[in-house]
PDB file of C-alpha atoms and ligand atoms in Angstrom:
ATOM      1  CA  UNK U  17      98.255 106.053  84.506  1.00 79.00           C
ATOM      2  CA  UNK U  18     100.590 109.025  85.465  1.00 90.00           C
ATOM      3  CA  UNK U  19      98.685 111.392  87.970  1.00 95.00           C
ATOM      4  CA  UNK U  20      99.243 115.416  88.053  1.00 95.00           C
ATOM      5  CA  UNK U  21     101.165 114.057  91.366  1.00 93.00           C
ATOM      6  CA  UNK U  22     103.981 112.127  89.618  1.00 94.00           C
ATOM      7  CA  UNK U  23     104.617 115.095  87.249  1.00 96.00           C
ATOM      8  CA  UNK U  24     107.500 116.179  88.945  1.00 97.00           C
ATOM      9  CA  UNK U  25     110.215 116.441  86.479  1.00 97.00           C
ATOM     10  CA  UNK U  26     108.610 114.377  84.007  1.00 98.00           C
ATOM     11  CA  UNK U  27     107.642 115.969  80.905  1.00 98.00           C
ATOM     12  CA  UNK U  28     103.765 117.541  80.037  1.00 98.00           C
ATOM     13  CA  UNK U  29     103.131 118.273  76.506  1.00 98.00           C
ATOM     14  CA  UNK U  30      99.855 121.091  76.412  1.00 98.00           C
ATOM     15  CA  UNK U  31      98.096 122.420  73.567  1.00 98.00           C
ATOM     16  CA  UNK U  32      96.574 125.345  73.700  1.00 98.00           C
ATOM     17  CA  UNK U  33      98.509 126.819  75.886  1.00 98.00           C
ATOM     18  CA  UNK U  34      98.535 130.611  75.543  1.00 98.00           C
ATOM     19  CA  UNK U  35      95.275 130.869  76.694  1.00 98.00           C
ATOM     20  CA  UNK U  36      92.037 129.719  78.726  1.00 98.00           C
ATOM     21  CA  UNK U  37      92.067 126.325  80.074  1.00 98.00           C
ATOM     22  CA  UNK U  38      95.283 125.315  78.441  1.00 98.00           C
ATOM     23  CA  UNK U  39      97.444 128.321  80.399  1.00 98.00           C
ATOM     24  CA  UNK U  40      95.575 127.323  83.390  1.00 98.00           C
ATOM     25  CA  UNK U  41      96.533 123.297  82.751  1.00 98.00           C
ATOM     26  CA  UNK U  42      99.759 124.361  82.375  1.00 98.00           C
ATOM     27  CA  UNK U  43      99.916 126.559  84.824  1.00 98.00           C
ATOM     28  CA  UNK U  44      98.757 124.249  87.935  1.00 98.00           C
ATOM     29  CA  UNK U  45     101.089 121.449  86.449  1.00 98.00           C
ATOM     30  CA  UNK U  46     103.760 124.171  86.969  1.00 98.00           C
ATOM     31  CA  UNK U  47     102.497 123.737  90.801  1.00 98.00           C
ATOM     32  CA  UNK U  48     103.465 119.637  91.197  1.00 98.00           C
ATOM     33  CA  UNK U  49     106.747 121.074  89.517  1.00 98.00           C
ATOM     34  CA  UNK U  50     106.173 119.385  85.827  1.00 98.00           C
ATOM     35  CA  UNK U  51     108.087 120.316  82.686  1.00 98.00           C
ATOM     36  CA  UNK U  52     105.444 121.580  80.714  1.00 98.00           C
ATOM     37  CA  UNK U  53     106.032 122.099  76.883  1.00 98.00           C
ATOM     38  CA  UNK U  54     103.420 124.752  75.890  1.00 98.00           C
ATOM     39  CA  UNK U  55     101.786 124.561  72.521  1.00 98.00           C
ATOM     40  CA  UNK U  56      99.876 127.775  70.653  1.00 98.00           C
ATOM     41  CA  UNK U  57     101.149 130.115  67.593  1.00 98.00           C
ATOM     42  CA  UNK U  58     100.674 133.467  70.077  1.00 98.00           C
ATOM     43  CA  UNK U  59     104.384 133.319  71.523  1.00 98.00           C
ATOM     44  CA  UNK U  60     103.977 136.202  73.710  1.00 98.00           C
ATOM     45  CA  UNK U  61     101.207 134.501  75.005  1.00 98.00           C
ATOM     46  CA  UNK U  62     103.111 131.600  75.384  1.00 98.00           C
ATOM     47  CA  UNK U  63     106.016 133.353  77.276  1.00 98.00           C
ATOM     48  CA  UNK U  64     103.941 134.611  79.768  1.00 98.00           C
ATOM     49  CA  UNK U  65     102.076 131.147  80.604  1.00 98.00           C
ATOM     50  CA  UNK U  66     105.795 129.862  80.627  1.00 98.00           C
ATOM     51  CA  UNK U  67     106.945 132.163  82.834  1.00 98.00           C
ATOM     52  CA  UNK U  68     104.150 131.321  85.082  1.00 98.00           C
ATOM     53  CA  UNK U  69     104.723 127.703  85.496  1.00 98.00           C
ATOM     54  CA  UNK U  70     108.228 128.419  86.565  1.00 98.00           C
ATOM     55  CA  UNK U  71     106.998 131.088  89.310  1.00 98.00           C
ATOM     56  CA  UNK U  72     104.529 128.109  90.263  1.00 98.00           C
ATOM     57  CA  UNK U  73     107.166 125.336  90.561  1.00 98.00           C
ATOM     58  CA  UNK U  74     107.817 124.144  87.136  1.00 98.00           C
ATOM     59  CA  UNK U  75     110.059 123.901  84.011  1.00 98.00           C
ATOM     60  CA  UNK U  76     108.757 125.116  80.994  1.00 98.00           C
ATOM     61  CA  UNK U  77     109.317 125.027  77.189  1.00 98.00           C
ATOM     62  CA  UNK U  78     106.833 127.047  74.564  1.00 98.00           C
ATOM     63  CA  UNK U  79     106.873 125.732  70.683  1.00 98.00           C
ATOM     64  CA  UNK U  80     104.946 128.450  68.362  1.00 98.00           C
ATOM     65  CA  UNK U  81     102.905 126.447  66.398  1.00 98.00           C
ATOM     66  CA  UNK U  82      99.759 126.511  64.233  1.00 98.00           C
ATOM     67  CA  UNK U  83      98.554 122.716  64.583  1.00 98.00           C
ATOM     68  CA  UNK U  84      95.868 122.789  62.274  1.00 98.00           C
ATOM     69  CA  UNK U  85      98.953 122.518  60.047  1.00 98.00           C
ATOM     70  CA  UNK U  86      98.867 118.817  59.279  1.00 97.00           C
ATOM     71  CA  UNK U  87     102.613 118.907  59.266  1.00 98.00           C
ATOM     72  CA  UNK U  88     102.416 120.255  62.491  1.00 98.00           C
ATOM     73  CA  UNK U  89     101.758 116.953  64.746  1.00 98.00           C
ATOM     74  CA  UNK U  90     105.047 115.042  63.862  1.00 98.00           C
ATOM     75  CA  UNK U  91     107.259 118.199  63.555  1.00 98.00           C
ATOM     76  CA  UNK U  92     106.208 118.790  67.609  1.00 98.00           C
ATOM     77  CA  UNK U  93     106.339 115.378  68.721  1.00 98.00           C
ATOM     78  CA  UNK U  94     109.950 115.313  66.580  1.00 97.00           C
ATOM     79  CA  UNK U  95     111.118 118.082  68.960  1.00 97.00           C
ATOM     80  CA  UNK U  96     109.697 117.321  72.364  1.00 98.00           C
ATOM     81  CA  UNK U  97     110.914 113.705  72.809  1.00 93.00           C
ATOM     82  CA  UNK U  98     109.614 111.557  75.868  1.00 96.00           C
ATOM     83  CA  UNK U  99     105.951 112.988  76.853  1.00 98.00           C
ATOM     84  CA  UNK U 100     104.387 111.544  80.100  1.00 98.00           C
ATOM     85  CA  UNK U 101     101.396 113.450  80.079  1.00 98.00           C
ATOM     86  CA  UNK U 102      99.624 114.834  76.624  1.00 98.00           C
ATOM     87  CA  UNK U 103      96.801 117.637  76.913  1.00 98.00           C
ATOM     88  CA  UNK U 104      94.654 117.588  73.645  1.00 99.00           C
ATOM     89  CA  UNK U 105      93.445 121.154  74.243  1.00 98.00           C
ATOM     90  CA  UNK U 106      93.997 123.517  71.458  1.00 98.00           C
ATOM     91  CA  UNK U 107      90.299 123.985  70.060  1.00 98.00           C
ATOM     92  CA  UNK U 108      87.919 126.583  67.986  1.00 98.00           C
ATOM     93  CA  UNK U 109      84.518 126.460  67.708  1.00 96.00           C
ATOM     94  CA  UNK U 110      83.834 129.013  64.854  1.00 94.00           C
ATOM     95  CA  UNK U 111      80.072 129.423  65.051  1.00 84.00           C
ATOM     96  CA  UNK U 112      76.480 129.991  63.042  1.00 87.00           C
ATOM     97  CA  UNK U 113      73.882 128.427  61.595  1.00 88.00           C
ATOM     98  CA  UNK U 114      75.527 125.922  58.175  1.00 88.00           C
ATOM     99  CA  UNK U 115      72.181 127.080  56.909  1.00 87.00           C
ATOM    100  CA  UNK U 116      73.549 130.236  56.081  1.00 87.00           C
ATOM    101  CA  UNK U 117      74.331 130.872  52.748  1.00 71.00           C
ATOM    102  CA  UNK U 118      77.757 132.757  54.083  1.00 74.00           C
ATOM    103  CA  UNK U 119      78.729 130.160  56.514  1.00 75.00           C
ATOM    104  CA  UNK U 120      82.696 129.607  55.910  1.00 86.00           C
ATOM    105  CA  UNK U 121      83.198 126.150  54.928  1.00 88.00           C
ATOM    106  CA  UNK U 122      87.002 127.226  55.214  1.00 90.00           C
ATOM    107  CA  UNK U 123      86.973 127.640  58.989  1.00 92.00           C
ATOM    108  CA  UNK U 124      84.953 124.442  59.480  1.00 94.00           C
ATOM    109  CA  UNK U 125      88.006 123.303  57.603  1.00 95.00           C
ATOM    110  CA  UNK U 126      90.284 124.561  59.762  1.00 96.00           C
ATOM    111  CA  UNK U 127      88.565 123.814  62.528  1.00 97.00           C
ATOM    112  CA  UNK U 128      88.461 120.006  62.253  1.00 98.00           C
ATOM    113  CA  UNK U 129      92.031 120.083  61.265  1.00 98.00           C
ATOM    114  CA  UNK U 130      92.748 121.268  64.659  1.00 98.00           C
ATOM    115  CA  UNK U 131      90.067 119.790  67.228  1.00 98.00           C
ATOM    116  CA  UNK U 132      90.090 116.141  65.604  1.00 98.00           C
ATOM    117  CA  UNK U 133      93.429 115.807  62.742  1.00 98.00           C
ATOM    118  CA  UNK U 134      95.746 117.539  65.168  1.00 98.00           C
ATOM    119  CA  UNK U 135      94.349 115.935  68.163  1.00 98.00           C
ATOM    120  CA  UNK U 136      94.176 112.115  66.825  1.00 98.00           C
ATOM    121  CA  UNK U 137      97.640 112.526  65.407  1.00 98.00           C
ATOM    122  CA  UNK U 138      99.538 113.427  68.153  1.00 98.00           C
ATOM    123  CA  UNK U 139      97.639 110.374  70.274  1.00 98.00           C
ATOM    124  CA  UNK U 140      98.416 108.119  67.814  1.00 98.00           C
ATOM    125  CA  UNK U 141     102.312 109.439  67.543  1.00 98.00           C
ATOM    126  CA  UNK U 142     102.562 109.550  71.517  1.00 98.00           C
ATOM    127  CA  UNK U 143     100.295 106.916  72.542  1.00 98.00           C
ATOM    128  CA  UNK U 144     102.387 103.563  71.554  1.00 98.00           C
ATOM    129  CA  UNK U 145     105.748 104.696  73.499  1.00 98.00           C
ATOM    130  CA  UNK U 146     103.719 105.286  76.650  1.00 98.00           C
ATOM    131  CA  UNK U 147     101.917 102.052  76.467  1.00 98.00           C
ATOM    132  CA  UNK U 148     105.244 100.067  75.932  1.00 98.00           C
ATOM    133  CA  UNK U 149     107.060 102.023  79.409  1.00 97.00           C
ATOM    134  CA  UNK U 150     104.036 101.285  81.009  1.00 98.00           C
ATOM    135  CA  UNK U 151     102.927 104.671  82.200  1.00 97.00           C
ATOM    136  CA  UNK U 152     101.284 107.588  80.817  1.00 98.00           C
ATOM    137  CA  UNK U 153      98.134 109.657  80.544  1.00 98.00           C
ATOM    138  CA  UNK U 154      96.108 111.118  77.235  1.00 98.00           C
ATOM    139  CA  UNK U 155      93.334 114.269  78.524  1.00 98.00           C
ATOM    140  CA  UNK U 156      91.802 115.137  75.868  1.00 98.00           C
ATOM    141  CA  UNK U 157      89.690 118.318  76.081  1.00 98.00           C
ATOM    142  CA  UNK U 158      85.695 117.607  74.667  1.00 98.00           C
ATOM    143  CA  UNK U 159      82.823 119.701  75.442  1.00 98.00           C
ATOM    144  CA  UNK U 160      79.488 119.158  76.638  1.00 96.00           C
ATOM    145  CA  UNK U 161      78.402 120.460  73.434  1.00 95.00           C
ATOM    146  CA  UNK U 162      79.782 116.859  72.087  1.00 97.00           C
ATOM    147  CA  UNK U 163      76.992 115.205  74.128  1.00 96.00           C
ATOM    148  CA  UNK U 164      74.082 117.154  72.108  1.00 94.00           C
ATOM    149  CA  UNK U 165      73.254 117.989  68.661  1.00 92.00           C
ATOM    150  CA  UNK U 166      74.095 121.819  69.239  1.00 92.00           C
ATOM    151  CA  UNK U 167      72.458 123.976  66.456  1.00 93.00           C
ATOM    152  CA  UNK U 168      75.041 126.750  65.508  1.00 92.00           C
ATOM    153  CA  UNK U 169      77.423 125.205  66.200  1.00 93.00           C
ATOM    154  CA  UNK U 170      76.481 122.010  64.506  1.00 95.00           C
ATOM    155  CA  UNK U 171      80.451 120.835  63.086  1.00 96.00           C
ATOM    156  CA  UNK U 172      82.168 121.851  66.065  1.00 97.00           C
ATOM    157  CA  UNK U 173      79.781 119.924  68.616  1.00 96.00           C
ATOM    158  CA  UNK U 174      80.614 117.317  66.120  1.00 97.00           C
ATOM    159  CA  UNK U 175      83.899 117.378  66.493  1.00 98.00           C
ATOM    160  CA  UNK U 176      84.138 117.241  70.164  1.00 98.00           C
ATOM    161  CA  UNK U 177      81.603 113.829  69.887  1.00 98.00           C
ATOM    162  CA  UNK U 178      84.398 112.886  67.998  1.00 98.00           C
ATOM    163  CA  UNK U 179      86.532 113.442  70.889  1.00 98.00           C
ATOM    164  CA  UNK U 180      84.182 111.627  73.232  1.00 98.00           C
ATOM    165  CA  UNK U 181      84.436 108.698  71.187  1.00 98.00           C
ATOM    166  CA  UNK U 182      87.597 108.392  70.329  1.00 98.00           C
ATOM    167  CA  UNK U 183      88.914 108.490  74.016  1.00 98.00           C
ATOM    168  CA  UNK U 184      86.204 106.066  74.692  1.00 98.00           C
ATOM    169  CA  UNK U 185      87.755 103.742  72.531  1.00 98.00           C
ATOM    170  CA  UNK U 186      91.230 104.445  73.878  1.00 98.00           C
ATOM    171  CA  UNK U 187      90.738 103.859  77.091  1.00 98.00           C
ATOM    172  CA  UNK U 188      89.683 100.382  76.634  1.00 98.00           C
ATOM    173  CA  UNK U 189      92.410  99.855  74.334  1.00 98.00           C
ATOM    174  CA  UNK U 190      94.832 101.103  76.905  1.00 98.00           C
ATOM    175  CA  UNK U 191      93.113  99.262  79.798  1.00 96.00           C
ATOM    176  CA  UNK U 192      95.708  97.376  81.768  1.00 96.00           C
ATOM    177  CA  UNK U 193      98.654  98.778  80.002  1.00 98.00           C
ATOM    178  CA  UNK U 194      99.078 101.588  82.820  1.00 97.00           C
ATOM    179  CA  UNK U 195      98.544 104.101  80.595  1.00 98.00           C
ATOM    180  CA  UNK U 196      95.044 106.331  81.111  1.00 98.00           C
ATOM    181  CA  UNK U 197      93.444 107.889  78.459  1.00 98.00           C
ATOM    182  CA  UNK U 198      90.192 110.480  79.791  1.00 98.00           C
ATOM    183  CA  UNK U 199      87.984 113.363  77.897  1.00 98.00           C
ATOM    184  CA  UNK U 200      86.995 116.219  80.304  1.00 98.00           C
ATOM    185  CA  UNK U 201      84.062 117.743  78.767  1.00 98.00           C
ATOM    186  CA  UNK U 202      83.931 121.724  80.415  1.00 98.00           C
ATOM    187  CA  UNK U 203      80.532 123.179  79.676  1.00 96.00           C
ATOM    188  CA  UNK U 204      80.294 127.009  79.194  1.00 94.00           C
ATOM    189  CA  UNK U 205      83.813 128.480  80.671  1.00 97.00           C
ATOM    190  CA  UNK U 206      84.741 132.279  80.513  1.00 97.00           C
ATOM    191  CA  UNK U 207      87.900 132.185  78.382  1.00 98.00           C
ATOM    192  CA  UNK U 208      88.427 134.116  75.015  1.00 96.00           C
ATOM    193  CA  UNK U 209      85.979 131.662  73.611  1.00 96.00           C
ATOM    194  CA  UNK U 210      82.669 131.968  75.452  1.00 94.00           C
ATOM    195  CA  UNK U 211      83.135 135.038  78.018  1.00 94.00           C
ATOM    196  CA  UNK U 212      79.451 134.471  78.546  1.00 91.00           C
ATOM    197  CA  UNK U 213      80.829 131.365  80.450  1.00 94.00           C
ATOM    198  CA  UNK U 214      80.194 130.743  84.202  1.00 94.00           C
ATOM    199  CA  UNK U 215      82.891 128.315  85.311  1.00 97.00           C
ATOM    200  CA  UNK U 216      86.544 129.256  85.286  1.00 98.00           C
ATOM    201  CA  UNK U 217      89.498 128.146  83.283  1.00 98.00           C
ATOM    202  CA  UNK U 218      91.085 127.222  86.850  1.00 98.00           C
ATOM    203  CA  UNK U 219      87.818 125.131  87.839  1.00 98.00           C
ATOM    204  CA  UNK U 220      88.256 123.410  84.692  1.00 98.00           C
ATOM    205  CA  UNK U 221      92.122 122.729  85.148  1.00 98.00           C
ATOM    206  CA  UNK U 222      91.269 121.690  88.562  1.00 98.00           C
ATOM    207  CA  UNK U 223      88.951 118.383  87.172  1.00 98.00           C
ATOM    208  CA  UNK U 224      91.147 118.097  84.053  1.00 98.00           C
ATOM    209  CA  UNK U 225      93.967 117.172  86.336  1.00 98.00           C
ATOM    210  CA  UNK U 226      92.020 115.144  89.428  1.00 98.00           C
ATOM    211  CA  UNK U 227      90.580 113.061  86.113  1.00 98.00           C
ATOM    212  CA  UNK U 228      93.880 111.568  86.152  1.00 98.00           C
ATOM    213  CA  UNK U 229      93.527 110.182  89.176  1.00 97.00           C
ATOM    214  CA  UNK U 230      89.858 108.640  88.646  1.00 97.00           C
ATOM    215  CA  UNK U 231      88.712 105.426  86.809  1.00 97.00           C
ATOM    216  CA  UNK U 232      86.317 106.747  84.575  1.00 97.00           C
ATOM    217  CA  UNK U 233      86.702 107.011  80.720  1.00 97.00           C
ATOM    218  CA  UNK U 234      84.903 110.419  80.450  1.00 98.00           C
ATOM    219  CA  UNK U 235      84.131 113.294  82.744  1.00 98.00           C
ATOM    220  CA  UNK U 236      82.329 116.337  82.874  1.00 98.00           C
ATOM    221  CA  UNK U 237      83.184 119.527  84.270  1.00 98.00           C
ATOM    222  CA  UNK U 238      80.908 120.962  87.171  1.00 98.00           C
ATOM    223  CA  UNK U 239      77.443 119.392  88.514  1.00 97.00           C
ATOM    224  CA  UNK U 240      74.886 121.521  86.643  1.00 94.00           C
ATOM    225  CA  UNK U 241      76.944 120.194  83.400  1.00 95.00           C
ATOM    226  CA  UNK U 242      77.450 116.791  84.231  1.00 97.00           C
ATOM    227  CA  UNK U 243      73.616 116.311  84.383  1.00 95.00           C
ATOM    228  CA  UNK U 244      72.952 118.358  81.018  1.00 92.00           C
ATOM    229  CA  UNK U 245      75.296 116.222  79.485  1.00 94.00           C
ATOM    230  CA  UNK U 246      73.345 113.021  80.597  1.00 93.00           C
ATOM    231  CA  UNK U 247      70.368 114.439  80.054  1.00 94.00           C
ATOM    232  CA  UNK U 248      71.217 115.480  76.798  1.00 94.00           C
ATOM    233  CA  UNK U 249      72.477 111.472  76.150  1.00 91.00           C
ATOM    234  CA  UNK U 250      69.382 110.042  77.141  1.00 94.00           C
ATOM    235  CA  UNK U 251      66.944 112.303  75.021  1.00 95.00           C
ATOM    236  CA  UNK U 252      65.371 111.093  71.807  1.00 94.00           C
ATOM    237  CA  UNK U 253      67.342 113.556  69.139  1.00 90.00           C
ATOM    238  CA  UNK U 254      63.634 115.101  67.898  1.00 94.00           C
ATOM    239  CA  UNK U 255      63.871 116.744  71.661  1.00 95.00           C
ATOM    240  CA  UNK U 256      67.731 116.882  71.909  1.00 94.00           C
ATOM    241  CA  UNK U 257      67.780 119.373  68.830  1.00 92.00           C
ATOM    242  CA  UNK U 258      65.519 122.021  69.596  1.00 93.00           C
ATOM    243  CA  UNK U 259      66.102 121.788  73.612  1.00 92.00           C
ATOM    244  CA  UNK U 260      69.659 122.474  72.947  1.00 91.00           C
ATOM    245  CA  UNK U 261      69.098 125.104  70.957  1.00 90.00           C
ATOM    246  CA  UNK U 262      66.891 126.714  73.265  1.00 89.00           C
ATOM    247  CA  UNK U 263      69.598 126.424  75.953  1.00 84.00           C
ATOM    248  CA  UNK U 264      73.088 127.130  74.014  1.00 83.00           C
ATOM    249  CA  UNK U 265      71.017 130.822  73.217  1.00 83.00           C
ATOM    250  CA  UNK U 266      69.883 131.128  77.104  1.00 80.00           C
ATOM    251  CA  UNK U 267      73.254 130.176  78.612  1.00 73.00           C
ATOM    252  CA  UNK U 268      76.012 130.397  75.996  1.00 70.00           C
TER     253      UNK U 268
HETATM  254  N1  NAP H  18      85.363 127.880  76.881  1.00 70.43           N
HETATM  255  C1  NAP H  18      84.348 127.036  76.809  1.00 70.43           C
HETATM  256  O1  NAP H  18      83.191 127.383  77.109  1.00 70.43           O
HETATM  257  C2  NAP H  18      84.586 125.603  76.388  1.00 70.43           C
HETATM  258  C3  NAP H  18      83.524 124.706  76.556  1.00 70.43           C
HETATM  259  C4  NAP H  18      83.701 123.396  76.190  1.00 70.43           C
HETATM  260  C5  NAP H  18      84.903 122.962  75.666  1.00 70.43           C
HETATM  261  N2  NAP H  18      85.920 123.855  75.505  1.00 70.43           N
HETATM  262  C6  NAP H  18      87.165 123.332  74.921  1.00 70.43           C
HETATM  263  O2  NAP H  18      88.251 123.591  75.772  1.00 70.43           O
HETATM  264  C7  NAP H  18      89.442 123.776  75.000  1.00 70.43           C
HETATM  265  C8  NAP H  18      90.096 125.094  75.380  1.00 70.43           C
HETATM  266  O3  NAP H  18      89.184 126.140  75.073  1.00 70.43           O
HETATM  267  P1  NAP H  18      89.314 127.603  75.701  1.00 70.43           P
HETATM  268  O4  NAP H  18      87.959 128.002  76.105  1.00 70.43           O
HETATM  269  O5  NAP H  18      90.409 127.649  76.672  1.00 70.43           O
HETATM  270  O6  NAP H  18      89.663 128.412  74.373  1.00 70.43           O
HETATM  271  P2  NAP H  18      90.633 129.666  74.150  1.00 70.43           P
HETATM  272  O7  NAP H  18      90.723 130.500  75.361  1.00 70.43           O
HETATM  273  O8  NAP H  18      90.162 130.267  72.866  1.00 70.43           O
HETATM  274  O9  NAP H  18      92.042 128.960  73.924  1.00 70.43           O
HETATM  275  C9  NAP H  18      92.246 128.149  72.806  1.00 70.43           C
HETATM  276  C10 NAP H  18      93.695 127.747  72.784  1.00 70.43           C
HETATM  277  O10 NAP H  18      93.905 126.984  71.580  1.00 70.43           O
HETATM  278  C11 NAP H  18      95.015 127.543  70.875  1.00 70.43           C
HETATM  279  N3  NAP H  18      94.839 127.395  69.430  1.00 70.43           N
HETATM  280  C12 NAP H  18      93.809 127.832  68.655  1.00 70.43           C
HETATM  281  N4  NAP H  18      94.057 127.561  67.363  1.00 70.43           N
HETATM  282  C13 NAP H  18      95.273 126.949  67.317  1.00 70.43           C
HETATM  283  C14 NAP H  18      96.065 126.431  66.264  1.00 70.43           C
HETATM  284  N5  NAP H  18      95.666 126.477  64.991  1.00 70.43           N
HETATM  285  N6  NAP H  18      97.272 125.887  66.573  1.00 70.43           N
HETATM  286  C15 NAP H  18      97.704 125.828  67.867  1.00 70.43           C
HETATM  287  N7  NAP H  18      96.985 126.297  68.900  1.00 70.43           N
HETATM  288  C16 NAP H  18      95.779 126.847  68.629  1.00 70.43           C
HETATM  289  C17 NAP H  18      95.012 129.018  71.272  1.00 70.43           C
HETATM  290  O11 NAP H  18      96.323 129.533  71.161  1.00 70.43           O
HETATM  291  P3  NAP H  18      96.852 130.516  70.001  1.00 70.43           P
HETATM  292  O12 NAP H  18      95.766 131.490  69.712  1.00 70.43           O
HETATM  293  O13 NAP H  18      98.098 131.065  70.626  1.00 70.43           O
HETATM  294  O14 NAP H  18      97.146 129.588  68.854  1.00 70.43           O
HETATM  295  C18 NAP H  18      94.623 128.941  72.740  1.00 70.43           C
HETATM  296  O15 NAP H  18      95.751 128.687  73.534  1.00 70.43           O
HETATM  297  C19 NAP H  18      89.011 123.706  73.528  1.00 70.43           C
HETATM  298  O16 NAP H  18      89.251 122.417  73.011  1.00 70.43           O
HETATM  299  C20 NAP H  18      87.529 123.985  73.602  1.00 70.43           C
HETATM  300  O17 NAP H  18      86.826 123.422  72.509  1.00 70.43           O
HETATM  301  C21 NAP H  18      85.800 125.155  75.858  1.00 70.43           C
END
């Protein structure tokens, strides 16, 4: 396992960076003085964040990239070399009912392109080298919506299960190899988007990182969530469904 700690000078590969909980990933690796390689297509964005990390301590590289292009995965790992730390964050969670006759089947497209093909390529390009130096850490970036069947957002809560599993898998494949693999699953955090959300991108980055340092093959962002999530786990899915529902429309 490689802790936000022992980032200094070793390299942090984050996507999603221009934005939300990537920047602020990014950003408070920038404080323990890591060289953070920031991954989004908004370059501006990108520059800022950059600039940022530096002000907070850090190096800092930015690679404009749309990652849903399935070229994309090799093409970055091609050009970043070493990576101590990978953050699986770039996401979208294009919404509605797939009842609806003008649901885009495109964007679901696109959308699991990025949240699971982008995401399990870049593990499985990057994983291997850190298991044979020993050291290493894989946070991948789930949701609590993966915990529930989420009406409305049916493919993208999907997706994020995905997530959940796959790093569930991981880390016992990884177990005493040094390397960690972790999902943090943030429930409802004001970023560009859900700014209905109640926690912070910061209070997110602040477990994504201190994950590192724990045992446990999956965590979940902030108390109220981490007891949805179980709940949600534990309940028969002819409850799950419609309670979800009812809650994703009270609280976002
Ligand atoms: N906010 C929440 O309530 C919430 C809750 C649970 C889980 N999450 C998860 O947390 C992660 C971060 O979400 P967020 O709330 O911070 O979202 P956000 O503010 O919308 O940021 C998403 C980031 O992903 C990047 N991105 C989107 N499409 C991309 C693409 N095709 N190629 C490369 N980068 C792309 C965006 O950069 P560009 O636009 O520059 O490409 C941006 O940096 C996601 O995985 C999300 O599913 C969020």
């Amino acid at each position: 396992m490689t802790t936000a700690a022992q980032m200094r000078g070793r390299t942090a590969l984050v996507t999603g960076a221009s934005g939300g909980i990537g920047r602020a990933i990014a950003e408070q690796l920038g404080d323990h003085g890591a060289d953070v390689v920031l991954v989004g297509r908004n370059e501006a964005a990108l520059e800022e964040a950059a600039a940022t990390v530096r002000a907070r301590g850090g190096t800092s590289r930015t690679i404009a990239l749309d990652l849903a292009d399935p070229a994309a995965p090799r093409k970055l790992v091609e050009q970043v070399g070493e990576v101590e730390l990978l953050v699986n964050n770039a996401g979208v969670a294009p919404g509605g009912p797939m009842v609806d006759a003008d649901a885009d089947a495109a964007d679901l497209r696109g959308m699991l392109d990025l949240n699971v093909a982008a995401l399990t390529e870049l593990t499985a390009l990057l994983l291997p080298a850190m298991v044979a130096r020993g050291h290493g850490s894989v946070l991948n970036l789930a949701s609590v919506a993966g915990y529930m069947p989420a009406p409305g957002l049916a493919a993208y809560a999907a997706s994020k299960t995905y997530v959940l599993a796959l790093s569930r898998a991981l880390w016992t494949e990884v177990r005493g190899t040094g390397v960690r693999v972790v999902s943090v699953s943030p429930g409802a955090t004001r970023t560009a988007m859900n700014p209905r959300g109640t926690r912070t991108a910061d209070q997110v980055a602040t477990t994504a990182l201190a994950a590192l340092a724990g045992t446990a093959p999956a965590v979940i962002d902030g108390r109220a969530n981490a007891i949805l999530g179980r709940l949600f786990e534990a309940l028969p899915a002819r409850v799950a469904g419609p309670l979800a529902g009812w809650a994703m429309a009270r609280f976002g």
